[in-house]
Coordinates of N, CA, C and O in Angstrom, one line a residue:
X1 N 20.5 -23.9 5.1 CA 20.8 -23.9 6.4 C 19.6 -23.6 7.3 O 18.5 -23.5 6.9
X2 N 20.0 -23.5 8.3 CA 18.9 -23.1 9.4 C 18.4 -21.7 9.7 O 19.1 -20.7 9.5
X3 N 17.2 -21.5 10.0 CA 16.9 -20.3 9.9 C 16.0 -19.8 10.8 O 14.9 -20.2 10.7
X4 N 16.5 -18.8 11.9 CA 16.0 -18.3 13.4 C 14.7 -17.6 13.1 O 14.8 -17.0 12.1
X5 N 13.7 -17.5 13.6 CA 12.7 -16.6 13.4 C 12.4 -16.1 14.7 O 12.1 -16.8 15.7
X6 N 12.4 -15.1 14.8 CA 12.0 -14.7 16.2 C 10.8 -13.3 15.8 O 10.6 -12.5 14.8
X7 N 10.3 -13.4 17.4 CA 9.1 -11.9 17.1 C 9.6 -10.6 16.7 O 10.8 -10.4 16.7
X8 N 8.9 -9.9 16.4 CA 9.3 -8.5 16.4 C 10.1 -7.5 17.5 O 9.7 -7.2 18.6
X9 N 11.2 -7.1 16.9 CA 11.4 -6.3 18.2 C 12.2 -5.0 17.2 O 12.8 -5.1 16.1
X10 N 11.9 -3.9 17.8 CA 12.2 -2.6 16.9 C 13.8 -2.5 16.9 O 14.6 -2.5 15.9
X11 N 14.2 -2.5 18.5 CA 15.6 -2.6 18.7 C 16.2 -3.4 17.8 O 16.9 -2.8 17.0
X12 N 16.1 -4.9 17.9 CA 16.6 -6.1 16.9 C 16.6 -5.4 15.4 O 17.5 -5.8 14.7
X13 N 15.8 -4.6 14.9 CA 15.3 -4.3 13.7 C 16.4 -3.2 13.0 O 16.7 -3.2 11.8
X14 N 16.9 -2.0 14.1 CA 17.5 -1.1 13.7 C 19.1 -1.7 13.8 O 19.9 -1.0 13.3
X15 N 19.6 -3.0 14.4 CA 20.7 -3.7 13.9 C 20.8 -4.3 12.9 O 21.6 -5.2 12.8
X16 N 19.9 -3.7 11.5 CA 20.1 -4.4 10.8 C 20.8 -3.2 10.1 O 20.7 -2.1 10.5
X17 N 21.6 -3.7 8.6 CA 21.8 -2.8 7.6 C 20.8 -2.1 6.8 O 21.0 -1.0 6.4
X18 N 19.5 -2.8 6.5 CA 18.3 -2.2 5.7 C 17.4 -3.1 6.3 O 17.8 -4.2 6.6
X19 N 16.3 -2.7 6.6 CA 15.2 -3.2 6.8 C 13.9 -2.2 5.9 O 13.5 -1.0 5.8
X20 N 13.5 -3.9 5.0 CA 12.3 -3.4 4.7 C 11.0 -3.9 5.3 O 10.8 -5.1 5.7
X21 N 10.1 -2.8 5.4 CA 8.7 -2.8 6.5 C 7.8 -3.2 4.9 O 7.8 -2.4 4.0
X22 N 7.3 -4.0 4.9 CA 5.9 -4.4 4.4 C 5.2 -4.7 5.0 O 4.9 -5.9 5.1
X23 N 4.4 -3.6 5.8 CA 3.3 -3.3 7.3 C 2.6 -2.6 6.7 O 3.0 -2.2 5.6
X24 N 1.1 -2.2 7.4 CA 0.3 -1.6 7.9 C 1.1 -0.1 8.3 O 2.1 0.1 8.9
X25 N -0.1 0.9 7.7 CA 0.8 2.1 8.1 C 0.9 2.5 9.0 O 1.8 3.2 9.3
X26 N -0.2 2.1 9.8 CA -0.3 2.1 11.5 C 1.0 1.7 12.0 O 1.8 2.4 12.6
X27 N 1.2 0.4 11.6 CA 2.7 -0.6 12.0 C 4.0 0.5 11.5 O 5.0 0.8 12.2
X28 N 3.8 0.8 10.8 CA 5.4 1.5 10.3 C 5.5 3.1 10.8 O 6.6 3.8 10.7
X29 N 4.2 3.7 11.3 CA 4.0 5.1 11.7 C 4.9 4.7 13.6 O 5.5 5.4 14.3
X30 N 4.6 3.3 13.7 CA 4.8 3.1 15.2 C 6.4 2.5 15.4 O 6.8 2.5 16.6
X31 N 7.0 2.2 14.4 CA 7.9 1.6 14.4 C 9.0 1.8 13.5 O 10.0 1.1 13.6
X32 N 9.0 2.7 12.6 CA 10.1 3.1 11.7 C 10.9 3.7 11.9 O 12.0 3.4 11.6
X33 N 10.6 4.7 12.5 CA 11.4 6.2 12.6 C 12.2 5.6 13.9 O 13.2 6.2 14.0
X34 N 12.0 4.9 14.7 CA 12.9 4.1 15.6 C 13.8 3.4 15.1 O 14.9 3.6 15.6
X35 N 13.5 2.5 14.1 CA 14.3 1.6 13.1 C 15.4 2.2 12.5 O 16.5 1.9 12.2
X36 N 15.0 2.8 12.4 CA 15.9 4.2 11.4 C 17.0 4.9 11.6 O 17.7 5.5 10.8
X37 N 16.9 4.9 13.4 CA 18.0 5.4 14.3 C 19.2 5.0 14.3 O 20.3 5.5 14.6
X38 N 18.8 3.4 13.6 CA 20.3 2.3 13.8 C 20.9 2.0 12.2 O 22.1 1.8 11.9
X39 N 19.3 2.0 10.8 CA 18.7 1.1 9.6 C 18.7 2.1 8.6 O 18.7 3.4 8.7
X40 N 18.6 1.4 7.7 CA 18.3 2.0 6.6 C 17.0 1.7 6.2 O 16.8 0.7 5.5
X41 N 15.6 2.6 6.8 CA 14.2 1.5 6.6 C 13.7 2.3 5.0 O 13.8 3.5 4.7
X42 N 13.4 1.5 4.5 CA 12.4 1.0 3.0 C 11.5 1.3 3.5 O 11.9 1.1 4.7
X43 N 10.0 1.8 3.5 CA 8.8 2.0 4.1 C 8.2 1.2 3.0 O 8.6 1.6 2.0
X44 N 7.5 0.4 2.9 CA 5.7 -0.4 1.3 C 4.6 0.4 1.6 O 3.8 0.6 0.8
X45 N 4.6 1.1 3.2 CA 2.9 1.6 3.2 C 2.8 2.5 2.6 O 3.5 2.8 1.6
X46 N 1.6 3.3 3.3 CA 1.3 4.5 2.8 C 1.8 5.7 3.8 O 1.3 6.8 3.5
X47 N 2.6 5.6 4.9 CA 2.5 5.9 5.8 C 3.2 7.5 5.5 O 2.7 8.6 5.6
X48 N 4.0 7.2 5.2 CA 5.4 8.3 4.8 C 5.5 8.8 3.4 O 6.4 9.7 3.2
X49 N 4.6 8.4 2.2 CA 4.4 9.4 1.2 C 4.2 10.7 0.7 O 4.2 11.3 -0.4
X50 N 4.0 10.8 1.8 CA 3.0 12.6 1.9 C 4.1 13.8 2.8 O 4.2 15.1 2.8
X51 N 4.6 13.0 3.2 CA 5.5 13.4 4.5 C 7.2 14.0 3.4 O 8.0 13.3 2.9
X52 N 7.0 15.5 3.5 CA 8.1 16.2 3.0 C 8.9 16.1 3.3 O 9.6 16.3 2.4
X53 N 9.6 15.8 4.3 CA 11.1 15.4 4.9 C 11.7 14.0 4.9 O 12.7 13.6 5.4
X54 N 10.7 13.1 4.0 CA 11.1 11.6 3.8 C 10.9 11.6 2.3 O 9.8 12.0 1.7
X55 N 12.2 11.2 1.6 CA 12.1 10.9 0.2 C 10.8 10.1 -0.5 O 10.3 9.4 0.3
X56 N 10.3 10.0 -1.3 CA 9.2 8.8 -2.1 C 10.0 8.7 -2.9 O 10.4 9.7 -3.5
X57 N 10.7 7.3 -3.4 CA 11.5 7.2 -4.1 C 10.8 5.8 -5.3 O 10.0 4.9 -5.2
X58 N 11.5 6.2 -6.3 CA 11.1 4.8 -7.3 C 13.2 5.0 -7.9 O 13.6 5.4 -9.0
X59 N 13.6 4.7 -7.3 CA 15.3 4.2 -7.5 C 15.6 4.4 -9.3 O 16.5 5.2 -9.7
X60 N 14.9 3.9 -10.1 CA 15.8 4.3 -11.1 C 14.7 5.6 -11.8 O 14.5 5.8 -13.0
X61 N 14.2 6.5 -10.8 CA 13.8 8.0 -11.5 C 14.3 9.1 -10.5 O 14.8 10.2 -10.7
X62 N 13.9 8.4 -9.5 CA 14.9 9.6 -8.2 C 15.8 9.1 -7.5 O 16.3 10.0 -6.8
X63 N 16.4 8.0 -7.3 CA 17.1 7.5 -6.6 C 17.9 8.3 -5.9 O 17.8 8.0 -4.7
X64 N 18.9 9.3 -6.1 CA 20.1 10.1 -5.5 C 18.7 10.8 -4.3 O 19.1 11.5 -3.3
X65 N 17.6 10.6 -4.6 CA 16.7 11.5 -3.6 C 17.1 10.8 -1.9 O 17.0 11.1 -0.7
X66 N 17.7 9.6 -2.6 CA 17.4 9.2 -0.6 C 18.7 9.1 -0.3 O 18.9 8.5 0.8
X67 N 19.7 9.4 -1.0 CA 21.3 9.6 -0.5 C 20.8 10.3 1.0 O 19.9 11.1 1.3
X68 N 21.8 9.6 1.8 CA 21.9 10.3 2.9 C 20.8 10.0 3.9 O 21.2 9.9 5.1
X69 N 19.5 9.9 3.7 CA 18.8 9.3 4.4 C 18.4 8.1 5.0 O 18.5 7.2 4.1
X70 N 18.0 7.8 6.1 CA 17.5 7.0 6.9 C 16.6 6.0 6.9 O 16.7 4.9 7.4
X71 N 15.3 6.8 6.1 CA 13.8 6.1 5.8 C 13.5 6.7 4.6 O 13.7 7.9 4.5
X72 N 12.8 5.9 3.7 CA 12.8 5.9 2.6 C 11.7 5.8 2.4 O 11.4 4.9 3.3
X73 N 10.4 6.3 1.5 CA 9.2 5.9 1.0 C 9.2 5.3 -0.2 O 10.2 5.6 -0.8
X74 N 8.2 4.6 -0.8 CA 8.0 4.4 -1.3 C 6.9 4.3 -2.4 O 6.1 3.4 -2.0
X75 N 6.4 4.6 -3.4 CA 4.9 4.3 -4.3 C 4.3 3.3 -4.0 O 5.0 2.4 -3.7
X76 N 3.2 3.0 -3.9 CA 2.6 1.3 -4.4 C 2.7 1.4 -5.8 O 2.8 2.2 -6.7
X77 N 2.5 -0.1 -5.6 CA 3.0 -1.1 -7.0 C 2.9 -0.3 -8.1 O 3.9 0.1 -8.7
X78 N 1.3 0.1 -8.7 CA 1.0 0.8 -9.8 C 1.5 2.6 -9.7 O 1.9 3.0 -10.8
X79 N 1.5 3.0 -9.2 CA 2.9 4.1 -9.2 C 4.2 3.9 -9.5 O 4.7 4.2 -10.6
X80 N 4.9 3.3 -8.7 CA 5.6 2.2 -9.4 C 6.1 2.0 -10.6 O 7.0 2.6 -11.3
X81 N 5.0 1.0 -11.1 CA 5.3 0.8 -12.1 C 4.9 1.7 -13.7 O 5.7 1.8 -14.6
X82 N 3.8 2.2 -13.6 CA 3.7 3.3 -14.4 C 5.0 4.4 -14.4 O 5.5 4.7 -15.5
X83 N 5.2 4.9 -13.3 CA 6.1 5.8 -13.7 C 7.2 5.4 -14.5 O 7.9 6.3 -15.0
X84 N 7.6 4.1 -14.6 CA 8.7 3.7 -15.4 C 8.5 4.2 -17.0 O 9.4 4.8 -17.7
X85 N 7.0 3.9 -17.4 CA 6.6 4.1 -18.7 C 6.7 5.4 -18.6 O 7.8 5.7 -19.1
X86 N 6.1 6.4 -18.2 CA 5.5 7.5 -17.8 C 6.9 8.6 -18.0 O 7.2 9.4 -19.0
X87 N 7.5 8.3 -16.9 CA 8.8 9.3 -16.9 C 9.5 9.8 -17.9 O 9.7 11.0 -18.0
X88 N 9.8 8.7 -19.1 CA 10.5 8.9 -20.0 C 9.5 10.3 -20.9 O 9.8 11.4 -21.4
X89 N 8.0 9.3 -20.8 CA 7.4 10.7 -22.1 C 7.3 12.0 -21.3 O 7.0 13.2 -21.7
X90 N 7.5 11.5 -20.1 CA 6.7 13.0 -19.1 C 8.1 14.1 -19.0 O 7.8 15.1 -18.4
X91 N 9.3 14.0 -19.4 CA 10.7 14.3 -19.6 C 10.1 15.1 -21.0 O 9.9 16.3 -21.0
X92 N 9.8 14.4 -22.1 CA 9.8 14.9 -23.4 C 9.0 15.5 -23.6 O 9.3 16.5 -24.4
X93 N 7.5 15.3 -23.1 CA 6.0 15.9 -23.5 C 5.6 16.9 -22.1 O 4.9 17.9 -22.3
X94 N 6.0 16.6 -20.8 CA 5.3 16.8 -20.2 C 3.9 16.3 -20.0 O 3.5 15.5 -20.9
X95 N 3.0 16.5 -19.2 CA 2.0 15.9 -18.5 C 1.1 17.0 -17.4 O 1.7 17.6 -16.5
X96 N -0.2 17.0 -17.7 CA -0.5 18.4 -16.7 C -1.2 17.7 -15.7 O -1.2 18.1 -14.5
X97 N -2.1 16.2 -16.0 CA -2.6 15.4 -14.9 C -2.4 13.5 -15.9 O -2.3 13.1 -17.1
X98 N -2.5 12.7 -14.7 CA -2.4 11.6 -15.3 C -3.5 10.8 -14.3 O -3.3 10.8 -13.1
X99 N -4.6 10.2 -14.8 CA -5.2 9.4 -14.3 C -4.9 7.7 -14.4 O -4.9 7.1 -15.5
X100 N -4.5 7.0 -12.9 CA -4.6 5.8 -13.3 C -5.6 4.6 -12.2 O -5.6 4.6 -11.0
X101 N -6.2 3.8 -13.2 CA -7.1 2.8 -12.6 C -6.9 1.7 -12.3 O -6.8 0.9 -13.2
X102 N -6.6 1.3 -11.0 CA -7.0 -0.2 -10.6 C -7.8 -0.9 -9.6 O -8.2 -0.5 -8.6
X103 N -7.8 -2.2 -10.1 CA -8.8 -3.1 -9.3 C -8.0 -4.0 -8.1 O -7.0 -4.6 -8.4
X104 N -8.3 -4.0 -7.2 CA -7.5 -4.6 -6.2 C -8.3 -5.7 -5.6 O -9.5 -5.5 -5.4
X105 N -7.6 -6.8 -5.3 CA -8.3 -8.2 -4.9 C -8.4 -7.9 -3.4 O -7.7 -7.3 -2.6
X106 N -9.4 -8.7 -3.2 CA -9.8 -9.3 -1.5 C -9.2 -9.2 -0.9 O -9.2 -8.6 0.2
X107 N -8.2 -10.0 -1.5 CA -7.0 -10.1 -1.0 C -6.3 -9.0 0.2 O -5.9 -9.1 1.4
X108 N -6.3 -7.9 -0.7 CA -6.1 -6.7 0.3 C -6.2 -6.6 1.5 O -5.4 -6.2 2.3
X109 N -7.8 -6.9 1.8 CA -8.6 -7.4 3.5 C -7.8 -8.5 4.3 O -8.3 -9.0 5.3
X110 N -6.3 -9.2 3.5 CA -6.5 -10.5 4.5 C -7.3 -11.8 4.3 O -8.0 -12.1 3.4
X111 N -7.3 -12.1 5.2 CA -7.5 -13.8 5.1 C -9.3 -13.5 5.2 O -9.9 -14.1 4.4
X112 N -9.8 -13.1 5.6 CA -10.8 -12.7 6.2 C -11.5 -11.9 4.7 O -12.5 -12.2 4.1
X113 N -10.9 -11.2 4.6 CA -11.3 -10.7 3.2 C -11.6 -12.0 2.0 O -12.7 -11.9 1.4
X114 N -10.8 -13.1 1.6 CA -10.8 -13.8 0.8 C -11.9 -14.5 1.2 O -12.7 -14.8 0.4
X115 N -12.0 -15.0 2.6 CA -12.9 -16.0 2.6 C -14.5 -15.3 2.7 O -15.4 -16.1 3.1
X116 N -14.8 -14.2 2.5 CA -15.8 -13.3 2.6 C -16.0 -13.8 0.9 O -16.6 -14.8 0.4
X117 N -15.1 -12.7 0.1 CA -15.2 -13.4 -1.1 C -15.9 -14.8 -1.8 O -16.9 -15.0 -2.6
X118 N -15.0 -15.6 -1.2 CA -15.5 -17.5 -1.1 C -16.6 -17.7 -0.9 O -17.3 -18.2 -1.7
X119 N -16.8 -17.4 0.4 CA -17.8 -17.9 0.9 C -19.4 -17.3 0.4 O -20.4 -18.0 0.4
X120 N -19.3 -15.9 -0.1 CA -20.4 -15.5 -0.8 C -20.7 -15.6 -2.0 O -21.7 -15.4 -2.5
X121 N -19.3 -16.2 -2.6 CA -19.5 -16.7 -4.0 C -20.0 -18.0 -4.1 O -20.8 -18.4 -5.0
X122 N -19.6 -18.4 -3.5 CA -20.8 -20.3 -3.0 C -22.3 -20.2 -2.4 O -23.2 -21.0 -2.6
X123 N -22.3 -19.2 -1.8 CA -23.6 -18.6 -1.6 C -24.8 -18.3 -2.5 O -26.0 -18.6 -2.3
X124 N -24.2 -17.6 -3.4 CA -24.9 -17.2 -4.4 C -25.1 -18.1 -5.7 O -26.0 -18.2 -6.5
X125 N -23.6 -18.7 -5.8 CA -24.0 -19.2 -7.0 C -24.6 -21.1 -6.7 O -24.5 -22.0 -7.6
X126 N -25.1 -21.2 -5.6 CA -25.7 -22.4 -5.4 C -27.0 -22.0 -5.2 O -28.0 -22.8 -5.4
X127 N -27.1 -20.8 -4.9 CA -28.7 -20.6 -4.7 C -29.1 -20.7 -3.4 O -30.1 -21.2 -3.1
X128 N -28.4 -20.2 -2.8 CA -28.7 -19.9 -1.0 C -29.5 -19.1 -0.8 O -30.6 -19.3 -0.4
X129 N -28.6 -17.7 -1.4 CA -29.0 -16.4 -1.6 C -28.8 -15.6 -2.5 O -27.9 -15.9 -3.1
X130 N -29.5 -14.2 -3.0 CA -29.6 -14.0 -4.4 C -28.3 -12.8 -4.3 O -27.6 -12.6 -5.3
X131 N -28.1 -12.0 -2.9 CA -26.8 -11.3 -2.5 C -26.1 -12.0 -1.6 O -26.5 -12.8 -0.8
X132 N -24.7 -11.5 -1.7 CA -24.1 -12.5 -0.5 C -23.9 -11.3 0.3 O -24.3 -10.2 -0.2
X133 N -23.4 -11.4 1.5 CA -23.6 -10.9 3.0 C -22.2 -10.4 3.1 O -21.3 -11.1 2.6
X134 N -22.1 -9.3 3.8 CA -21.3 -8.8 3.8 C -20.8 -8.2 4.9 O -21.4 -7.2 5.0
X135 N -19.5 -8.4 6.1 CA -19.3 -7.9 7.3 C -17.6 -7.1 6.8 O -17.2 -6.1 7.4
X136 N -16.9 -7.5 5.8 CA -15.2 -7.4 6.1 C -15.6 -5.7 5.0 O -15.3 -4.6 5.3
X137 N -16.2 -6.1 3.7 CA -16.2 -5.3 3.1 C -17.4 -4.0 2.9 O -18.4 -4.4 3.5
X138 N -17.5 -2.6 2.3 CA -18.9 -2.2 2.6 C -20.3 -2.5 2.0 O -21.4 -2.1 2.2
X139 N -19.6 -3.7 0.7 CA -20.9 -4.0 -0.2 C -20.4 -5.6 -0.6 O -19.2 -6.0 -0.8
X140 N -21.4 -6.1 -0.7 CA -21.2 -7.3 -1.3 C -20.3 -7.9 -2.0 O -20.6 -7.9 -3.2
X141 N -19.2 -8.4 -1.7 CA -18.4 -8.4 -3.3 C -18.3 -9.4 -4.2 O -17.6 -9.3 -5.2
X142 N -19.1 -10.3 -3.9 CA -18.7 -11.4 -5.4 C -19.7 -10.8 -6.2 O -20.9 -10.5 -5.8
X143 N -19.1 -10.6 -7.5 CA -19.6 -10.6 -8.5 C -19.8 -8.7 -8.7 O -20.7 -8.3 -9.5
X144 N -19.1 -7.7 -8.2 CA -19.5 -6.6 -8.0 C -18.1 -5.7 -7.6 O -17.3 -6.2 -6.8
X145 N -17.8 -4.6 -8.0 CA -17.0 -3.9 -8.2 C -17.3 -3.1 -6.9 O -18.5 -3.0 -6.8
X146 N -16.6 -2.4 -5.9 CA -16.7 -1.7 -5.3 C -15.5 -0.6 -5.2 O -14.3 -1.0 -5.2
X147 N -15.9 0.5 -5.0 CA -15.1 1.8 -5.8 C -14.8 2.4 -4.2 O -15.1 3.6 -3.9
X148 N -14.3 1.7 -3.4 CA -13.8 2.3 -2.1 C -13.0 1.2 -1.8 O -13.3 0.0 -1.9
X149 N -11.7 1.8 -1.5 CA -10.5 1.2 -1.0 C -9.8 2.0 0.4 O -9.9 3.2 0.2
X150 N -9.3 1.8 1.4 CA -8.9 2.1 2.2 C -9.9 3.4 3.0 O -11.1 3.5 2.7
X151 N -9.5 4.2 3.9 CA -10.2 5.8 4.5 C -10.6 6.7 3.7 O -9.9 6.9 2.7
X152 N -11.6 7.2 3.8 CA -11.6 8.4 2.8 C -11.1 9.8 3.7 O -11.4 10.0 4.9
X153 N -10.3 10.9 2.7 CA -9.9 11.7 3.6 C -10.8 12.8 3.4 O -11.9 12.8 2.8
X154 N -10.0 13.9 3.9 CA -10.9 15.4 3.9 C -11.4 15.6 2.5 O -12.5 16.1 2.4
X155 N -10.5 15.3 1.0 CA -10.9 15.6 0.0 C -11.9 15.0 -0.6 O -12.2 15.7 -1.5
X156 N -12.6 13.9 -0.5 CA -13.5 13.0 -0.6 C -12.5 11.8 -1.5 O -13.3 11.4 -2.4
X157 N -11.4 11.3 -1.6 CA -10.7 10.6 -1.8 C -10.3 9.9 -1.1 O -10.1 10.3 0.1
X158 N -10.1 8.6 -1.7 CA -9.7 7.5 -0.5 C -8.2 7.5 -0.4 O -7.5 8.1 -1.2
X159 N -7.5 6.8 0.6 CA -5.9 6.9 0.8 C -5.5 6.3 -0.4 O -4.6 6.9 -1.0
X160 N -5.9 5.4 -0.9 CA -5.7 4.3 -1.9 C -5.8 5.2 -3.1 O -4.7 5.1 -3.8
X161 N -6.7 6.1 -3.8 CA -6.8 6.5 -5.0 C -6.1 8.0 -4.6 O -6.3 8.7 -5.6
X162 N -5.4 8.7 -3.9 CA -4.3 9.2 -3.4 C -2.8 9.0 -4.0 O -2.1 9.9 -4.4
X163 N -2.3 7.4 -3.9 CA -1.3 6.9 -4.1 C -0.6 7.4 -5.7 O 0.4 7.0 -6.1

């Protein structure tokens, strides 16, 4: 069938039964807790994790956590999903710290991000230049790992290795 798209509007948003925000946490700090008045909002950012009075939920380890509530947080993916593995031994053995690592694509940055990628990887590997140039990211990235993802806060941790 046919299918309406229209812009964003908060109002429109909190007539819904659930609304999930897969925003920017800027976007969902500005816009949820409105949503919420009417919705059932899912939060994807990072916005509301930290925040004691909003559940962080992964549904089949805490789920009964968001009975009753309005706006709901959520892990990113690799929280997420580890804790699936995780829970069961962390129930049996316990756990006093758990480190986990990942690598996150360009992608992340947007369109803008990828084509930074692209375009420095044609750069370099044609023989333009021996580093590619770099404006979206803080270091070069083809061909190079960079160990900063999102703000760094007060603790010298970034929001991203936070999660």
């Amino acid at each position: 069938g046919d299918v309406t798209v229209e812009l964003f509007d908060s109002k429109a948003a909190a007539e819904t039964d659930v609304c999930f925000l897969a925003v920017s946490g800027d976007f969902a700090l500005e816009h949820a807790k409105d949503i919420a008045k009417g919705s059932i909002v899912i939060d994807n950012s990072s916005a509301f994790r930290y925040m004691l009075d909003i559940p962080l939920v992964v549904p089949e380890i805490n789920g009964k956590t968001c009975k009753g509530k309005n706006l709901i947080a959520n892990p990113n993916c690799t929280t997420a999903i580890g804790l699936m593995a995780l829970d069961p031994l962390m129930k049996k053995f316990g756990a006093k710290r758990v480190i986990m690592s990942t690598y996150q694509a360009s992608s992340g940055a947007g369109q803008e991000g990828m084509d930074e990628l692209k375009e420095g990887t044609i750069a370099v590997v044609s023989g333009e230049r021996d580093v590619a140039e770099n404006k979206i990211f803080a270091h070069p990235l083809p061909f190079n790992v960079i160990p900063h993802i999102d703000k760094f806060q007060d603790n010298g941790y970034t929001k991203e290795e936070m999660k």
